[in-house]
Tab-separated table of C-alpha atoms in Angstrom:
chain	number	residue	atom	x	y	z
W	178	UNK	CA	113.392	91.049	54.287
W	179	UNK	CA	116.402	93.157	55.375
W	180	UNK	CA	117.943	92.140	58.507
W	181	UNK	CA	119.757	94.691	60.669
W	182	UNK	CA	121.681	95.322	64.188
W	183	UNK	CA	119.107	95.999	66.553
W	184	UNK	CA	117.682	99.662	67.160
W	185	UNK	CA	118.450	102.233	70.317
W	186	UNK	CA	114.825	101.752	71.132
W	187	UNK	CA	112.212	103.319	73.385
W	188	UNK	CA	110.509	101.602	75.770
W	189	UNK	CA	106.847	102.601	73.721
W	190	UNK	CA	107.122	98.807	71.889
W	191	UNK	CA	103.778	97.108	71.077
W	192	UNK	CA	103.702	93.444	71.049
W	193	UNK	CA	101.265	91.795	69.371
W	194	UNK	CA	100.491	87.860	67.914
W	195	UNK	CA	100.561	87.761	64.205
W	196	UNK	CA	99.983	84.254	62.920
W	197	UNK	CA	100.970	82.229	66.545
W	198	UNK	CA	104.028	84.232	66.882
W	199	UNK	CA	104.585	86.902	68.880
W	200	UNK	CA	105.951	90.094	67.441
W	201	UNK	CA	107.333	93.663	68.581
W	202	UNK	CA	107.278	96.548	66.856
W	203	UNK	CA	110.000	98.999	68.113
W	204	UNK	CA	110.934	103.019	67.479
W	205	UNK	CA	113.832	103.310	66.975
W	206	UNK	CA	114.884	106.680	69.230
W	207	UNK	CA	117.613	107.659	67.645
W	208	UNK	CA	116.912	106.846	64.185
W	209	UNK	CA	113.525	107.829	63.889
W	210	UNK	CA	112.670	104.705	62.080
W	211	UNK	CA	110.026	101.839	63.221
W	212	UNK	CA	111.140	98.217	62.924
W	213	UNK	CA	109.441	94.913	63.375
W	214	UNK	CA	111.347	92.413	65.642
W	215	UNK	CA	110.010	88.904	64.857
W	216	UNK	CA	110.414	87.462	68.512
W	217	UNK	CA	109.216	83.896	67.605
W	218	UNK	CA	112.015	83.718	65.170
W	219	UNK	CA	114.331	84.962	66.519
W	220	UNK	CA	114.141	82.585	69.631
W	221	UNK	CA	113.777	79.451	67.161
W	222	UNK	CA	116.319	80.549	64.999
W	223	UNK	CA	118.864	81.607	67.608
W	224	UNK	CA	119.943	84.992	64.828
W	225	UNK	CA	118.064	88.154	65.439
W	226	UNK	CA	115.034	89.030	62.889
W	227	UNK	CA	114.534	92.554	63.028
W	228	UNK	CA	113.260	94.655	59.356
W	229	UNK	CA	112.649	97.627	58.868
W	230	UNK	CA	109.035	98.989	58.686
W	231	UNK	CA	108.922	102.965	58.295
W	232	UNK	CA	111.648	105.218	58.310
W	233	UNK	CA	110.059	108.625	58.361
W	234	UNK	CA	108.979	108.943	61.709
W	235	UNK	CA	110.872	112.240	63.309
W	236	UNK	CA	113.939	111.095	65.665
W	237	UNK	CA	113.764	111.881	69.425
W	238	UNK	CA	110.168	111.819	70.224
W	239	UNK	CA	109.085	112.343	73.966
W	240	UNK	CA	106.138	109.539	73.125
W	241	UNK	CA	105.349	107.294	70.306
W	242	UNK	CA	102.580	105.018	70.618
W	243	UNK	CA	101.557	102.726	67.970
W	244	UNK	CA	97.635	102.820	67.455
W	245	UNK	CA	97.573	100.220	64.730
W	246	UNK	CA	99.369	99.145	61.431
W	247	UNK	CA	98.958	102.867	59.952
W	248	UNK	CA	98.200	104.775	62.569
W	249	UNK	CA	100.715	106.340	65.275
W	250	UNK	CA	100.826	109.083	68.107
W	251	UNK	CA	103.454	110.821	68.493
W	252	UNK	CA	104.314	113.892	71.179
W	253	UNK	CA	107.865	116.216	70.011
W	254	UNK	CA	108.850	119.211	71.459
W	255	UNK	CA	107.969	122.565	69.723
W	256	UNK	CA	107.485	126.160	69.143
W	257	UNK	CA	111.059	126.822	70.943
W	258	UNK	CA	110.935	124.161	73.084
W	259	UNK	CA	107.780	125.967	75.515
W	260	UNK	CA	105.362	123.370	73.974
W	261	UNK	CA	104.745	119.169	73.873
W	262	UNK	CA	102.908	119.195	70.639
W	263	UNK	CA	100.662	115.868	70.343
W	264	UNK	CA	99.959	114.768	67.130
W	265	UNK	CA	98.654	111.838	64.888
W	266	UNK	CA	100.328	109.817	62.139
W	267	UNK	CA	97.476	108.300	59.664
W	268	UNK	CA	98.982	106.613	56.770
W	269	UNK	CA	101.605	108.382	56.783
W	270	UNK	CA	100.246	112.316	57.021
W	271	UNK	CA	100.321	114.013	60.455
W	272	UNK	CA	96.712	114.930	61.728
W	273	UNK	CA	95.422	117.510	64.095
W	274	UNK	CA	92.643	116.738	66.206
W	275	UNK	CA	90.711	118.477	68.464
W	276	UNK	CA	91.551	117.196	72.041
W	277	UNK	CA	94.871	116.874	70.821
W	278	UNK	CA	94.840	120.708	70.208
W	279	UNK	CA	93.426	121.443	73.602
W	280	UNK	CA	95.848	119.308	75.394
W	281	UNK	CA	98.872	120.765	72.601
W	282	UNK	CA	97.717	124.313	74.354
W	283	UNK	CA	99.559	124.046	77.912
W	284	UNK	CA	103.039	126.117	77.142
W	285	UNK	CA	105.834	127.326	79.331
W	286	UNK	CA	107.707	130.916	79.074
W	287	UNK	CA	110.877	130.895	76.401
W	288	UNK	CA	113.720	129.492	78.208
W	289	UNK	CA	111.530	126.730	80.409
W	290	UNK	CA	112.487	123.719	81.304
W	291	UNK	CA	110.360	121.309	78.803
W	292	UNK	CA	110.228	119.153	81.223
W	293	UNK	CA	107.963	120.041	82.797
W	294	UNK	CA	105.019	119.234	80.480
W	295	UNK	CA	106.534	115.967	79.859
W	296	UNK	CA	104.254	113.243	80.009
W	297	UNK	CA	103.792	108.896	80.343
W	298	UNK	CA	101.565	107.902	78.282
W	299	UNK	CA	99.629	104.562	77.611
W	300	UNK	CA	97.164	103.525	74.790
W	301	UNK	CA	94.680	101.094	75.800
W	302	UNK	CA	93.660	98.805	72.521
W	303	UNK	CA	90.699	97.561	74.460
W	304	UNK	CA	89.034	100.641	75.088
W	305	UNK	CA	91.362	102.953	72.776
W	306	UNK	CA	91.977	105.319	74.783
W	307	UNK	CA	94.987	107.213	76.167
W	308	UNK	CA	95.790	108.173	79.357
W	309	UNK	CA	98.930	110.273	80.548
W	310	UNK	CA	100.131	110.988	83.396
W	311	UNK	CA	102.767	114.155	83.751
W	312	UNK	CA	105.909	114.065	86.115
W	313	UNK	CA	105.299	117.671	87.494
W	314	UNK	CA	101.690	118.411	87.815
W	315	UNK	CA	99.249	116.581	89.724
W	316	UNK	CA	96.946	115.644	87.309
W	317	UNK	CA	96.229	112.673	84.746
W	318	UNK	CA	94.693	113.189	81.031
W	319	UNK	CA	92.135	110.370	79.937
W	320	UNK	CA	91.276	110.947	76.358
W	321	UNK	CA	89.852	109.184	73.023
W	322	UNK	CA	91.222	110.162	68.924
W	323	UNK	CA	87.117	110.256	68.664
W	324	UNK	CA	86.718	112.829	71.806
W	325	UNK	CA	84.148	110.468	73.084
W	326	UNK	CA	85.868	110.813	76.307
W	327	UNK	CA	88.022	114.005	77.546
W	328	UNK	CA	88.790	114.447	81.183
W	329	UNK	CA	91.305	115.173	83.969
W	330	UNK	CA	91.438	114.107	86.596
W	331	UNK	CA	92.949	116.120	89.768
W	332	UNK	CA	94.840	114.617	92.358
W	333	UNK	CA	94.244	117.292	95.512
W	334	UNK	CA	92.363	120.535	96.092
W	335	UNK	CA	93.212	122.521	92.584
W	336	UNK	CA	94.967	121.630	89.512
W	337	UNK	CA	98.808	122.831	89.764
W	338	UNK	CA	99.399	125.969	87.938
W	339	UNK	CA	102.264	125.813	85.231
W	340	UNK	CA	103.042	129.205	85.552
W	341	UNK	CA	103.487	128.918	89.248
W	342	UNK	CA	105.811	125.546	88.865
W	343	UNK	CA	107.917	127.230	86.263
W	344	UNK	CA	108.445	130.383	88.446
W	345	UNK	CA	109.665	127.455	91.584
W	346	UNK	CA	113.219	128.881	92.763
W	347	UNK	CA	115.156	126.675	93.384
W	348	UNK	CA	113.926	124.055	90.912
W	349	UNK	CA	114.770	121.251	93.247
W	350	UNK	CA	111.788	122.141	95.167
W	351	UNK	CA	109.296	121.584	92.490
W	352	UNK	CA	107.111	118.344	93.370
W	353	UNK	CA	107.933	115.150	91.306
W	354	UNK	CA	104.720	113.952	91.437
W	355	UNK	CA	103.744	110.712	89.092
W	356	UNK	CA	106.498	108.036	88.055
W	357	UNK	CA	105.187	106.046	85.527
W	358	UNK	CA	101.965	104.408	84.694
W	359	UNK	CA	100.696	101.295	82.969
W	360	UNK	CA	97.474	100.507	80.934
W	361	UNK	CA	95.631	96.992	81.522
W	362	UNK	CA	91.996	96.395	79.848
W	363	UNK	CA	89.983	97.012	83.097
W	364	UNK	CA	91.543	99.704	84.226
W	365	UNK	CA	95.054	101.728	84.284
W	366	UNK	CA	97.472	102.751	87.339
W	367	UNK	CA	99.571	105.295	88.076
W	368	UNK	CA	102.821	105.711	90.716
W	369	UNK	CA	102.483	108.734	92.762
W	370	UNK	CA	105.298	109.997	94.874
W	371	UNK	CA	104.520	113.665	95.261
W	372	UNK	CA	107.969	114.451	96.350
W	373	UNK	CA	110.550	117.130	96.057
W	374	UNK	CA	113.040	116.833	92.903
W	375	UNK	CA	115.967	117.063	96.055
W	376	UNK	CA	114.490	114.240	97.685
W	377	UNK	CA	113.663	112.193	95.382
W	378	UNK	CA	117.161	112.083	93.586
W	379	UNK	CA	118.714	111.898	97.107
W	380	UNK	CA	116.895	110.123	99.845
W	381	UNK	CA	113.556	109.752	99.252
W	382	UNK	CA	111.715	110.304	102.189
W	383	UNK	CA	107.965	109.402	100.400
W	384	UNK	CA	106.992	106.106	99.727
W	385	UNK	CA	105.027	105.903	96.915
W	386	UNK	CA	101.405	104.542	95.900
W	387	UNK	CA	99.999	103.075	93.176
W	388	UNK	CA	96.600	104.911	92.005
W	389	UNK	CA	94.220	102.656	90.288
W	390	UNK	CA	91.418	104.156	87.720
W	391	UNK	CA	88.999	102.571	85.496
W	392	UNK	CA	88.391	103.487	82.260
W	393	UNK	CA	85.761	106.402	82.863
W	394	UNK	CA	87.828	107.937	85.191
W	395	UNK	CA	86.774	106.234	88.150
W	396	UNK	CA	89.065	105.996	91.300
W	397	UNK	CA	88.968	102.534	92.285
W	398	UNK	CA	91.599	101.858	95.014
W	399	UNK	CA	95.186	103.320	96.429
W	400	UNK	CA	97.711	100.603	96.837
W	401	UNK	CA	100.073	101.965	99.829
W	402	UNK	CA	103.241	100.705	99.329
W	403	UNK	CA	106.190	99.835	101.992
W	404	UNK	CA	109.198	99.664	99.223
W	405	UNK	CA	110.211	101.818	96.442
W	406	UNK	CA	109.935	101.538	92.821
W	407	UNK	CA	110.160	103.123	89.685
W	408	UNK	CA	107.644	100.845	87.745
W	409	UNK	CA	105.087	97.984	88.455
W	410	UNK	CA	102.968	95.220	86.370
W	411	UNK	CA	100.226	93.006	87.112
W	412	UNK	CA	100.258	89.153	86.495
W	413	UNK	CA	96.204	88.473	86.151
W	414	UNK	CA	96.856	84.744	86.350
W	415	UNK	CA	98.937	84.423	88.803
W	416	UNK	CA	97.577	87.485	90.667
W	417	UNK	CA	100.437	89.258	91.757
W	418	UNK	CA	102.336	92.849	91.580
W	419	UNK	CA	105.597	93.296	90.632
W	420	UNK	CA	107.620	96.293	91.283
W	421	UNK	CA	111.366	97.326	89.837
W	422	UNK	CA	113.356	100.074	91.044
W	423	UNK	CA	115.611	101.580	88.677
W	424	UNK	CA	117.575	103.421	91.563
W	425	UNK	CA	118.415	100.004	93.297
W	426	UNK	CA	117.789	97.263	90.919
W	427	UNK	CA	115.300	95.581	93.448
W	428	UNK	CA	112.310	93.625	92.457
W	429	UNK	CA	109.397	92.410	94.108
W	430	UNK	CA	106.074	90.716	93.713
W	431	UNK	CA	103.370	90.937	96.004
W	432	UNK	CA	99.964	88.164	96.140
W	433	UNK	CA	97.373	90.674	95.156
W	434	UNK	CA	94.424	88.313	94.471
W	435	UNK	CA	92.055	90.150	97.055
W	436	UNK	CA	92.293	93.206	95.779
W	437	UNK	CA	91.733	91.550	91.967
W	438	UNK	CA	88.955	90.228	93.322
W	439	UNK	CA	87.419	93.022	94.856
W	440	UNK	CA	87.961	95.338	92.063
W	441	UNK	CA	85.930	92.548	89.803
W	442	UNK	CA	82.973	92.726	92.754
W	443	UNK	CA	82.806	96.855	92.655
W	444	UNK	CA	82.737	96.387	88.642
């Protein structure tokens, strides 16, 4: 095993439990490579265990996911920067597939801001399926590899028009709309702010929500929050939220048991 300093990495890690101990695989963002951190070991040991696994993935990606052992998704910018082109990794050779294709169609005039079509997207093992949730339009992608489930889902009257967005002068008054978003095995969540670039960077006036889903693409309940954050988790034991703002370094956890337990009831 080669051990090396440990990677720039992206915040797409999987963490898994090979053989009691727990593992994370991490890209490697500036490197392009994929490395296994041995956690367990590393802990025990007190040294860092960290080997290299692949090192032929393309630098820079906008999204890597890791599906399983030989199987990845990755999202780079293409065709002079006006596209996010989706594509799969299987065993090594990148694959097109069809709602991959469909989704790979949304483009922006030469000279766009890429941005805008950039997405956050989770991979649920459970149900394998992705969703994504983009920064500047108001709508969410859920999606299978298999196409067994394609949809969007809109968040108001009419999907936003790209065209429209790209043509926003000044660009501080296009609409930040979703945060981030996080994948759990009964359902996935989203952070909606639906707020001007200006104001968000500056003073936030919008306090944001947290927009739960299940699987089929069923709303299931709108957390209103009264503080803001920049990403959230769920604690199913303990049964509470936790929030962390990147703007202000706060964190908080909230008891969320009722709303765990009515969410089980309308299931």
């Amino acid at each position: 095993m080669e051990f090396m300093q440990g990677p720039s990495a992206s915040s797409k890690s999987k963490v898994v439990r090979e053989n009691g101990q727990l593992v994370a695989y991490l890209y490697d963002f500036e490197k392009g490579n994929l490395k296994r951190f041995d956690i367990g070991q590393t802990i025990t040991s007190g040294e860092l265990h960290i080997s290299l696994m692949e090192a032929s993935f393309p630098p820079f990606l906008s999204n890597f996911i890791m599906v399983d052992s030989s199987t990845f998704f990755i999202k780079e910018i293409g065709n002079r920067d006006t596209q996010q082109i989706r594509q799969l990794i299987v065993s090594g050779e990148k694959t097109d597939l069809p709602v991959l294709d469909k989704l790979n169609q949304a483009a922006l005039k030469e000279g766009g801001d890429f941005n805008m079509l950039a997405t956050n997207t989770e991979y649920n093992d459970v149900h394998q399926r992705f969703v994504e949730a983009p920064t500047d339009l108001n709508y969410i992608n859920l999606y299978s590899l298999d196409s067994a489930i394609a949809k969007t889902i809109c968040i108001g009257d009419k999907l936003t028009d790209i065209g429209m967005v790209q043509n926003e002068r000044p660009q501080w008054n296009r609409k930040y709309v979703f945060v981030n978003n996080k994948a759990f095995d009964d359902f996935f969540g989203v952070i909606y702010v639906n707020e001007s670039f200006k104001d968000y960077q500056t003073i936030r006036r919008r306090l944001p929500s947290i927009f739960l889903f299940d699987w089929e693409g069923k709303p299931l309940a709108e957390l209103k929050m009264k503080n803001h954050f920049t990403h959230f988790d769920i604690d199913f034991i303990n049964r509470e939220l936790y929030t962390f703002d990147v703007h202000s370094d706060e964190f908080f956890k909230f008891d969320i048991g009722d709303i765990l337990a009515g969410l089980k009831r309308s299931n």
